[in-house]
PDB file of C-alpha atoms in Angstrom:
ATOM      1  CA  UNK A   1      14.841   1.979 157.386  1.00  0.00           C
ATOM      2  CA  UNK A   2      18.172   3.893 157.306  1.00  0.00           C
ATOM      3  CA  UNK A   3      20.354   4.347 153.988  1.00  0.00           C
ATOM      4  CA  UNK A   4      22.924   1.978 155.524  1.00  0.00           C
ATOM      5  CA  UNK A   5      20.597  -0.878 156.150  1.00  0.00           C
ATOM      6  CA  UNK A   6      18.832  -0.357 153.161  1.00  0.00           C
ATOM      7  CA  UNK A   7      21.899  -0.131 151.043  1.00  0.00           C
ATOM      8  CA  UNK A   8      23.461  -3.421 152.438  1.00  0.00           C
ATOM      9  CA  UNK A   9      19.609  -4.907 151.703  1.00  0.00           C
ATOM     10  CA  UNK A  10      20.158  -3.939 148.290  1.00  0.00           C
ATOM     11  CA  UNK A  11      23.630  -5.394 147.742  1.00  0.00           C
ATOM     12  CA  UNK A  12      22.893  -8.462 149.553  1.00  0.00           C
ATOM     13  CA  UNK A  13      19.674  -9.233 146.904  1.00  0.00           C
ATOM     14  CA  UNK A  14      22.399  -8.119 144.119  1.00  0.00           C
ATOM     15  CA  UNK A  15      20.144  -4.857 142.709  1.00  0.00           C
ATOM     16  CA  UNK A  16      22.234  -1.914 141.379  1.00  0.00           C
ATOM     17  CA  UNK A  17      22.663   0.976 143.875  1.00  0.00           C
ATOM     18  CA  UNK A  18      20.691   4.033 142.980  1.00  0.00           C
ATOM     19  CA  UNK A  19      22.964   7.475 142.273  1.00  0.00           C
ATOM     20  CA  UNK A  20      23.296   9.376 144.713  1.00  0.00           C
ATOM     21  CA  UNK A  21      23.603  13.329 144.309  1.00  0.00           C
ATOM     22  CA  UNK A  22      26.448  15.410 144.915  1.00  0.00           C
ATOM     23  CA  UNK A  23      25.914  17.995 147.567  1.00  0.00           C
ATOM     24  CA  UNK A  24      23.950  20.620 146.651  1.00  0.00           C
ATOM     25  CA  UNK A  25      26.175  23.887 147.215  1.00  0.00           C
ATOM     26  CA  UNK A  26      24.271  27.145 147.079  1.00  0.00           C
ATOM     27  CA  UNK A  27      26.613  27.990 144.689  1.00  0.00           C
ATOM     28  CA  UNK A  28      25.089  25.390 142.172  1.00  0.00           C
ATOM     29  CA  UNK A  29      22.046  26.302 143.354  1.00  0.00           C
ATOM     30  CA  UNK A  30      22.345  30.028 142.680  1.00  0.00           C
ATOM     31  CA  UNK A  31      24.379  28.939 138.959  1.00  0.00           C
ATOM     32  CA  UNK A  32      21.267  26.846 138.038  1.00  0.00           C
ATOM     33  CA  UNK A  33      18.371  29.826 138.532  1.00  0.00           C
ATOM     34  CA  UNK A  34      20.646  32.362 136.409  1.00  0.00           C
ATOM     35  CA  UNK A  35      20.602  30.239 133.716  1.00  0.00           C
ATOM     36  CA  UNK A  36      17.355  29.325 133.955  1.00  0.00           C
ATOM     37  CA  UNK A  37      16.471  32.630 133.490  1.00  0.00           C
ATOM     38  CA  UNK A  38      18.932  34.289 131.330  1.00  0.00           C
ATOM     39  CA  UNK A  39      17.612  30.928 128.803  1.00  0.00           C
ATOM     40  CA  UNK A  40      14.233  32.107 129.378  1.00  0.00           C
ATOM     41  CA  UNK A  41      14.896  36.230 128.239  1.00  0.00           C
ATOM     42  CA  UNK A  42      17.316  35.360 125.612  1.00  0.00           C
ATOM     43  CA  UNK A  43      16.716  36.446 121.965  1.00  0.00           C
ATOM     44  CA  UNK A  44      18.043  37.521 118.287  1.00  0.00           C
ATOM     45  CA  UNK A  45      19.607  40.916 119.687  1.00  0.00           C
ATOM     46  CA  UNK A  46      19.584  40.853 123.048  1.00  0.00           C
ATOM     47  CA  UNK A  47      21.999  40.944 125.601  1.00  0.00           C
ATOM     48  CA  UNK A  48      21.030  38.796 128.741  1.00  0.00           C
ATOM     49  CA  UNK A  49      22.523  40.285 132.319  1.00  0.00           C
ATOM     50  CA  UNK A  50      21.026  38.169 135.346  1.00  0.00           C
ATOM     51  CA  UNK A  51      23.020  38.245 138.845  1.00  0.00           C
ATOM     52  CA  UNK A  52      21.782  35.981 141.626  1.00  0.00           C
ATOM     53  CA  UNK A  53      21.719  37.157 145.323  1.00  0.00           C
ATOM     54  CA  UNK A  54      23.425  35.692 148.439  1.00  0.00           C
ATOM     55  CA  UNK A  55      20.562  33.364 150.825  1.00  0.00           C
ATOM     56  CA  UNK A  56      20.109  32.974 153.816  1.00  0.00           C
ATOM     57  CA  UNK A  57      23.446  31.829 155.571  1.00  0.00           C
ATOM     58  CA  UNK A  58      21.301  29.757 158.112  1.00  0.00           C
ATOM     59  CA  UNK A  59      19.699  27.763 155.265  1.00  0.00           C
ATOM     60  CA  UNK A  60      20.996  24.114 154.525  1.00  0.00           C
ATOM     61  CA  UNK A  61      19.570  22.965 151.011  1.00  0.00           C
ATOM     62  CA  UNK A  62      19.266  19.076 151.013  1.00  0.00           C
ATOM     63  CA  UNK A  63      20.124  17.124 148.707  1.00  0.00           C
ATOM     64  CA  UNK A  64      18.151  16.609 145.272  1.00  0.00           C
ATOM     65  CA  UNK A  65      18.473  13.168 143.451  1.00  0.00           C
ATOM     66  CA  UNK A  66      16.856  14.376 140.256  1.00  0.00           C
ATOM     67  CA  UNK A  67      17.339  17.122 138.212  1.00  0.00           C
ATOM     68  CA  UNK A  68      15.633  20.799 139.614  1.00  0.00           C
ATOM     69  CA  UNK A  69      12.488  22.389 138.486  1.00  0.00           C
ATOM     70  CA  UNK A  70      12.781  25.940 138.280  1.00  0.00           C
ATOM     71  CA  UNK A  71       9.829  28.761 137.156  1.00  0.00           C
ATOM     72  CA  UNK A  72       8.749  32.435 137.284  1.00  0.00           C
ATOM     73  CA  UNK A  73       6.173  32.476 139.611  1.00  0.00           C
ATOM     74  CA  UNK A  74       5.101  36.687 138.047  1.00  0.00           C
ATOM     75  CA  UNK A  75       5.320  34.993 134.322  1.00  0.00           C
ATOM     76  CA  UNK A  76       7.760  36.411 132.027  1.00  0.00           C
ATOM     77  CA  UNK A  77       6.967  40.112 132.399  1.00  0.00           C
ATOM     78  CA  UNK A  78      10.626  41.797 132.319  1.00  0.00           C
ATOM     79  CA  UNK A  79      11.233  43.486 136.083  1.00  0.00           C
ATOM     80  CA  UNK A  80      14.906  44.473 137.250  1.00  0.00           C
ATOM     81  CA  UNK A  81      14.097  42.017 140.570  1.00  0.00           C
ATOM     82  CA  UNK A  82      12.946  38.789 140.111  1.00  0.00           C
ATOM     83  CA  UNK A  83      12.118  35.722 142.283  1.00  0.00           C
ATOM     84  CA  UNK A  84      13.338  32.184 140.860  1.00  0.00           C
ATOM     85  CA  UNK A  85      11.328  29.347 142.347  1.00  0.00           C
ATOM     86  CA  UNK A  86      14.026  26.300 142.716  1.00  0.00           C
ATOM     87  CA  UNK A  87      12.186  22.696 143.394  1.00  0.00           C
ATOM     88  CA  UNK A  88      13.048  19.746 143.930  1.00  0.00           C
ATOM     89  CA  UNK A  89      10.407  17.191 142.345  1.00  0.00           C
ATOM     90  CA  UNK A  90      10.062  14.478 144.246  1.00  0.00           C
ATOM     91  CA  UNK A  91       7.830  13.562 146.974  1.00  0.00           C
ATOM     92  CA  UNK A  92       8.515  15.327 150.400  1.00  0.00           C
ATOM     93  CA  UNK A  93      10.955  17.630 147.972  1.00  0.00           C
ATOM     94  CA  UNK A  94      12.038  21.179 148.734  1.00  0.00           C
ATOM     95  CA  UNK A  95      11.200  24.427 147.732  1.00  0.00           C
ATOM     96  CA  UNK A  96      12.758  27.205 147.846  1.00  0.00           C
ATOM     97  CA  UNK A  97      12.858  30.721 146.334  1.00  0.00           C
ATOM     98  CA  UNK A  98      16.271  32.923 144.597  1.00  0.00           C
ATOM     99  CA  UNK A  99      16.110  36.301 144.380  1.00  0.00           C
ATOM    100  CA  UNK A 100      17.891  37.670 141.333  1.00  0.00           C
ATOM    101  CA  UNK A 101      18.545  40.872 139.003  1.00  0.00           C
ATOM    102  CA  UNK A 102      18.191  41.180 135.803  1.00  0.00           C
ATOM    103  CA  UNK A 103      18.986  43.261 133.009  1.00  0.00           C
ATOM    104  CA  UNK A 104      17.801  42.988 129.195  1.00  0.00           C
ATOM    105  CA  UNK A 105      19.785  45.070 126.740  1.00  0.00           C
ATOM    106  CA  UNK A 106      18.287  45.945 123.533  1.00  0.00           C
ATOM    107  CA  UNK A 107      17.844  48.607 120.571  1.00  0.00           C
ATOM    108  CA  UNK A 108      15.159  51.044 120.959  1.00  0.00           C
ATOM    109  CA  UNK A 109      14.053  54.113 119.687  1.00  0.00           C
ATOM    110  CA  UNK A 110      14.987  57.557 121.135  1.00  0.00           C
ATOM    111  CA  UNK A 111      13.829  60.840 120.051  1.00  0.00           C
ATOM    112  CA  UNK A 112      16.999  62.844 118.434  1.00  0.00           C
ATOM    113  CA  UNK A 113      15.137  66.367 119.078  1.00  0.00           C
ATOM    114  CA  UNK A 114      11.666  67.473 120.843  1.00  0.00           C
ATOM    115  CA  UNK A 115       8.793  66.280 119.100  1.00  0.00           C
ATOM    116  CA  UNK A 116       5.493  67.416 119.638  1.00  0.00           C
ATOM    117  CA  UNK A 117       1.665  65.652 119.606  1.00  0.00           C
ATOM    118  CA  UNK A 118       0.426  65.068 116.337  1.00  0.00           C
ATOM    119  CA  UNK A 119       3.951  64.940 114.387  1.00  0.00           C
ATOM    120  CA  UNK A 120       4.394  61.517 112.313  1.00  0.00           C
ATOM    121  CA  UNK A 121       8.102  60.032 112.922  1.00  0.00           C
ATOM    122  CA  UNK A 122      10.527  59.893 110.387  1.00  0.00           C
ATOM    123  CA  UNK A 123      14.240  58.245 110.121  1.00  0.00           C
ATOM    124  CA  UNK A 124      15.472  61.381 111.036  1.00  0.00           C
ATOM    125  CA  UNK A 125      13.100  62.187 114.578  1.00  0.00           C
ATOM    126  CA  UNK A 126      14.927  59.256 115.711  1.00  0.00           C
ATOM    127  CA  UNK A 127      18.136  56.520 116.104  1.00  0.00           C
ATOM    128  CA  UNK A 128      18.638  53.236 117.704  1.00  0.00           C
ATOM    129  CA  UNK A 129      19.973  53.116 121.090  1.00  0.00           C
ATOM    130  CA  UNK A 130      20.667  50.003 123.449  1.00  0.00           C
ATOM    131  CA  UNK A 131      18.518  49.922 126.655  1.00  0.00           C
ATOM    132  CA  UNK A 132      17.769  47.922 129.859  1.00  0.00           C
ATOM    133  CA  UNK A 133      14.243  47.426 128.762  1.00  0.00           C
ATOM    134  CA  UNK A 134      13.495  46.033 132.110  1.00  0.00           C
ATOM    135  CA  UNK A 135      13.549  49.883 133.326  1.00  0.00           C
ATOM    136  CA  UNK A 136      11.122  50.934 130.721  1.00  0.00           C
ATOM    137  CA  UNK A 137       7.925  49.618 132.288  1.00  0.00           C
ATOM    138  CA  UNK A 138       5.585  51.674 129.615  1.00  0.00           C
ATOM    139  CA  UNK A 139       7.700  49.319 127.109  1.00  0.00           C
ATOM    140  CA  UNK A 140       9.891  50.650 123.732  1.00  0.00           C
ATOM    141  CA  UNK A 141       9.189  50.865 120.044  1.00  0.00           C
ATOM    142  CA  UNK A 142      11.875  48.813 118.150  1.00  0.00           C
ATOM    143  CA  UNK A 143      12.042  49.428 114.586  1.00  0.00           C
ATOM    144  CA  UNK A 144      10.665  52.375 112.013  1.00  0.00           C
ATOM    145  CA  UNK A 145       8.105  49.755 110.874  1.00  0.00           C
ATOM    146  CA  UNK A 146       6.069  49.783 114.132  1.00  0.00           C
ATOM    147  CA  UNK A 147       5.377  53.787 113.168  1.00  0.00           C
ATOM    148  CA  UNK A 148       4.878  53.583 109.459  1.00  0.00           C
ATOM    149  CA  UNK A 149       2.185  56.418 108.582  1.00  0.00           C
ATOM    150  CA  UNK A 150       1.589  56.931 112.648  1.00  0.00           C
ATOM    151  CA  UNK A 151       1.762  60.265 114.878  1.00  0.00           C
ATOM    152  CA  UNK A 152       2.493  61.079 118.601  1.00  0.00           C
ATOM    153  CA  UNK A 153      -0.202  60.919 120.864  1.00  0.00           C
ATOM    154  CA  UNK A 154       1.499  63.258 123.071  1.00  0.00           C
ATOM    155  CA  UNK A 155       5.394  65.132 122.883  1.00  0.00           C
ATOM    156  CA  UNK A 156       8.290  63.002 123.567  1.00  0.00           C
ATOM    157  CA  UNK A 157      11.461  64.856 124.854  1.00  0.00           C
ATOM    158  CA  UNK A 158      14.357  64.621 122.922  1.00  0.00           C
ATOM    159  CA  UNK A 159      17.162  61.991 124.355  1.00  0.00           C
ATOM    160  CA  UNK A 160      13.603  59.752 125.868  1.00  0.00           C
ATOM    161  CA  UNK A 161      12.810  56.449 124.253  1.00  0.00           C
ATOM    162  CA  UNK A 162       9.765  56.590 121.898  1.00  0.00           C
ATOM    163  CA  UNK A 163       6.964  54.328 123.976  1.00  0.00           C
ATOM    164  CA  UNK A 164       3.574  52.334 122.198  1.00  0.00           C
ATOM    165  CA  UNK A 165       1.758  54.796 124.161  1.00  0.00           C
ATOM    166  CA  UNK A 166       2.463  57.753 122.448  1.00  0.00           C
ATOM    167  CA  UNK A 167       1.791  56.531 119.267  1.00  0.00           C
ATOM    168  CA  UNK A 168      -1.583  57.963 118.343  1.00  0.00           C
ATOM    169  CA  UNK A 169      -3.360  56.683 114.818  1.00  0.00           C
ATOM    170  CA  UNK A 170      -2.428  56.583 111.321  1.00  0.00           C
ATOM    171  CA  UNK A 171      -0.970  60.002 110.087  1.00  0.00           C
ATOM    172  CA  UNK A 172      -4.536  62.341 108.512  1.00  0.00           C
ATOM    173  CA  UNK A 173      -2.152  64.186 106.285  1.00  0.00           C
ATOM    174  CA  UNK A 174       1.340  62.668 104.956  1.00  0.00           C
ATOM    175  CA  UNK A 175       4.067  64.893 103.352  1.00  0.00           C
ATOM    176  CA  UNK A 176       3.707  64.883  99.548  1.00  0.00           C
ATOM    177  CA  UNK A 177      -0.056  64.250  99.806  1.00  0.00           C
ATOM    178  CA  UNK A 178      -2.452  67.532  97.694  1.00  0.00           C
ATOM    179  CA  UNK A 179      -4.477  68.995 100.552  1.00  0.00           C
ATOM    180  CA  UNK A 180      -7.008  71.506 100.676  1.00  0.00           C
ATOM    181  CA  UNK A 181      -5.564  75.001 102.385  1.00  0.00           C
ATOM    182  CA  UNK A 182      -8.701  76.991 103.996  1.00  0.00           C
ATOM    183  CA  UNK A 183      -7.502  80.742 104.995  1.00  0.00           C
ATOM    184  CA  UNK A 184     -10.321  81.699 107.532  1.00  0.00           C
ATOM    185  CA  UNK A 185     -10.367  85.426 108.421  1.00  0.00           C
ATOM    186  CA  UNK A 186     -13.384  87.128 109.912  1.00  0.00           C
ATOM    187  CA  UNK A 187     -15.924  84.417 109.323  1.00  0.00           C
ATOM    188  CA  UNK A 188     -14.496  84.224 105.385  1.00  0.00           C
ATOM    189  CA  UNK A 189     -12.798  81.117 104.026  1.00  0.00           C
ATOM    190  CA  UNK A 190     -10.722  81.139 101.204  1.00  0.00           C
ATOM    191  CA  UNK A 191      -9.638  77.376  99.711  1.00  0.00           C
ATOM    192  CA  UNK A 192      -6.653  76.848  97.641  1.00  0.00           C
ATOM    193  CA  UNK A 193      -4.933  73.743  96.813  1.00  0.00           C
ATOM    194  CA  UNK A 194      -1.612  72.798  98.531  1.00  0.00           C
ATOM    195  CA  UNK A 195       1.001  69.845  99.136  1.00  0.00           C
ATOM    196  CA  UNK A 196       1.748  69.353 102.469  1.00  0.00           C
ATOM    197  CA  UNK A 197       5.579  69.523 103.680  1.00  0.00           C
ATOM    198  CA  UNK A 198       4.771  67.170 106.374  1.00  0.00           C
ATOM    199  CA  UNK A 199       3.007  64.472 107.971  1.00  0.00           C
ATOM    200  CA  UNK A 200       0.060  64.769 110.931  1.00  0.00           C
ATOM    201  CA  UNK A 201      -2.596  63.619 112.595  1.00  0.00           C
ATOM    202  CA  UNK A 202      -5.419  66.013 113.287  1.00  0.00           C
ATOM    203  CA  UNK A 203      -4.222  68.985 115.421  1.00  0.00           C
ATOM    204  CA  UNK A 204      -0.781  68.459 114.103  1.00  0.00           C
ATOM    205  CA  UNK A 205       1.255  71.834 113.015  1.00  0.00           C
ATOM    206  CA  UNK A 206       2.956  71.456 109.401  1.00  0.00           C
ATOM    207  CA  UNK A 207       4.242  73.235 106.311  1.00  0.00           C
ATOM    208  CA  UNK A 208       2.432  73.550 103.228  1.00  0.00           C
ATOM    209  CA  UNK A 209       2.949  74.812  99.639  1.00  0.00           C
ATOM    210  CA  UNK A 210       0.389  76.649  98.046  1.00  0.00           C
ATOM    211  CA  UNK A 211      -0.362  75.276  95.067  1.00  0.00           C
ATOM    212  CA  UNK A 212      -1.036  78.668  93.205  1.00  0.00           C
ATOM    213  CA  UNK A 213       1.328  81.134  94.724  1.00  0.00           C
ATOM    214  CA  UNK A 214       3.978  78.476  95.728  1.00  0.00           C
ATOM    215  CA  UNK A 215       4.394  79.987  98.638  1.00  0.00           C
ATOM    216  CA  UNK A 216       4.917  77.859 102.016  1.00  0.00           C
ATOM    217  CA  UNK A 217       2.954  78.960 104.878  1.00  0.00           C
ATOM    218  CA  UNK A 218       2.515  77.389 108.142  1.00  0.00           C
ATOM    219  CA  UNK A 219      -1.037  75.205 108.813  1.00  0.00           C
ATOM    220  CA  UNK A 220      -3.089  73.296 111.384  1.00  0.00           C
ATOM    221  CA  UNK A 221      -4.246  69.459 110.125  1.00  0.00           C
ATOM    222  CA  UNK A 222      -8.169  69.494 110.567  1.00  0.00           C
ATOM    223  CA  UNK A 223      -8.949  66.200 109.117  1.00  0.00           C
ATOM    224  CA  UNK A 224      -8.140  64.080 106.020  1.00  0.00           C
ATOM    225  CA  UNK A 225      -6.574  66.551 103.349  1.00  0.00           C
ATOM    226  CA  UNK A 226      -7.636  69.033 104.743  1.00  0.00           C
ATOM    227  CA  UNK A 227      -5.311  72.026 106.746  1.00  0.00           C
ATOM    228  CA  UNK A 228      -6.342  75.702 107.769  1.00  0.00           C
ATOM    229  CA  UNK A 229      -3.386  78.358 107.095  1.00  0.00           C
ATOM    230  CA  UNK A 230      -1.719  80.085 110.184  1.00  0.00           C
ATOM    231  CA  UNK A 231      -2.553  83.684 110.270  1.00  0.00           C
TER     232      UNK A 231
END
């Protein structure tokens, strides 16, 4: 039956016509998926950037009579291209798929000067910068907390943002803490008590104060409160 039969049909047995859509521009179409996405990346201190691209010039989107379904087909993991699956959800509806950008802008932590394996982070190593987060694919470390009493796994380069992955475990040594100081020389070791200067993991490098002589010497963390003086 066509629209105009069935239409008249309806009028003559005094039923309400249905609503019919509005054209479906691929302007609307391409409005809809950004905001579907920016809604689905937005949070408390972020800044949302999502750009739609053109389609196909030789496509012709029919017309939807209910609202669209739209979804991330890759989940939300945070990519600078994305695909937006538009549907229509009907029976016989369409499908179709929008390519978009995106951009997520949000603080992060970059390293203010080299730091090297085994150092713990202070407020000082680092500051809080804005970033597209959707170009750091081995993902950002937000906030001091998320290093409290850690140290690096490997060296970060001062100016690159401070990643999960090159956070080793908990710091062996902290600065403040009363170590033992071995001085090994020739197969003799000498112990004196110190307070380390610094925080490390094992392996780390660090200044110490000898506790008897008050001097400060250089030292190598070899496990829980325990550091071996530089020669």
């Amino acid at each position: 039956m066509t629209l105009a039969r069935r239409c008249l049909l309806l009028a003559l047995l005094g039923t309400a016509l249905p609503a019919l859509a509005a054209p479906l521009s691929e302007a609307d179409l391409r409005a809809q998926a950004e905001r579907f996405v920016a809604q689905q990346y937005a949070a408390p201190g972020s800044r949302v950037e999502v750009k739609s691209e053109a389609l196909d010039p030789r496509l012709h989107v029919a017309d939807c009579a209910v609202p669209l379904a739209a979804s991330l087909p890759g989940g939300l993991r945070m990519t600078p291209r994305l695909s937006v699956v538009m549907r229509c959800p009907v029976a016989d509806g369409w499908t179709l798929r929008v390519p978009v950008t995106l951009k997520v802008w949000r603080q992060v932590l970059v390293a203010n000067r080299p730091l090297i394996r085994g150092d713990g982070i202070v407020a000082t190593d680092v500051h809080a910068e804005e970033r597209d987060v959707t170009r750091l694919p081995y993902g950002y470390v937000a906030s001091l907390d998320q290093v409290a009493e850690r140290s690096l796994s490997r060296p970060v380069a001062s100016g690159n943002v401070l990643t999960p992955g090159a956070l080793g475990g908990r710091q062996t040594v902290r600065a403040g803490d009363h170590v033992q100081l071995l001085a090994e020389l020739d197969g003799i070791a000498v112990r004196a008590e110190g307070v380390a200067l610094g925080s490390g993991d094992s392996g780390a490098r660090l200044r110490v104060r000898n506790g008897s002589s008050g001097r400060v010497v250089d030292a190598i963390v070899r496990g829980p409160g325990v550091v071996v003086a530089l020669p």
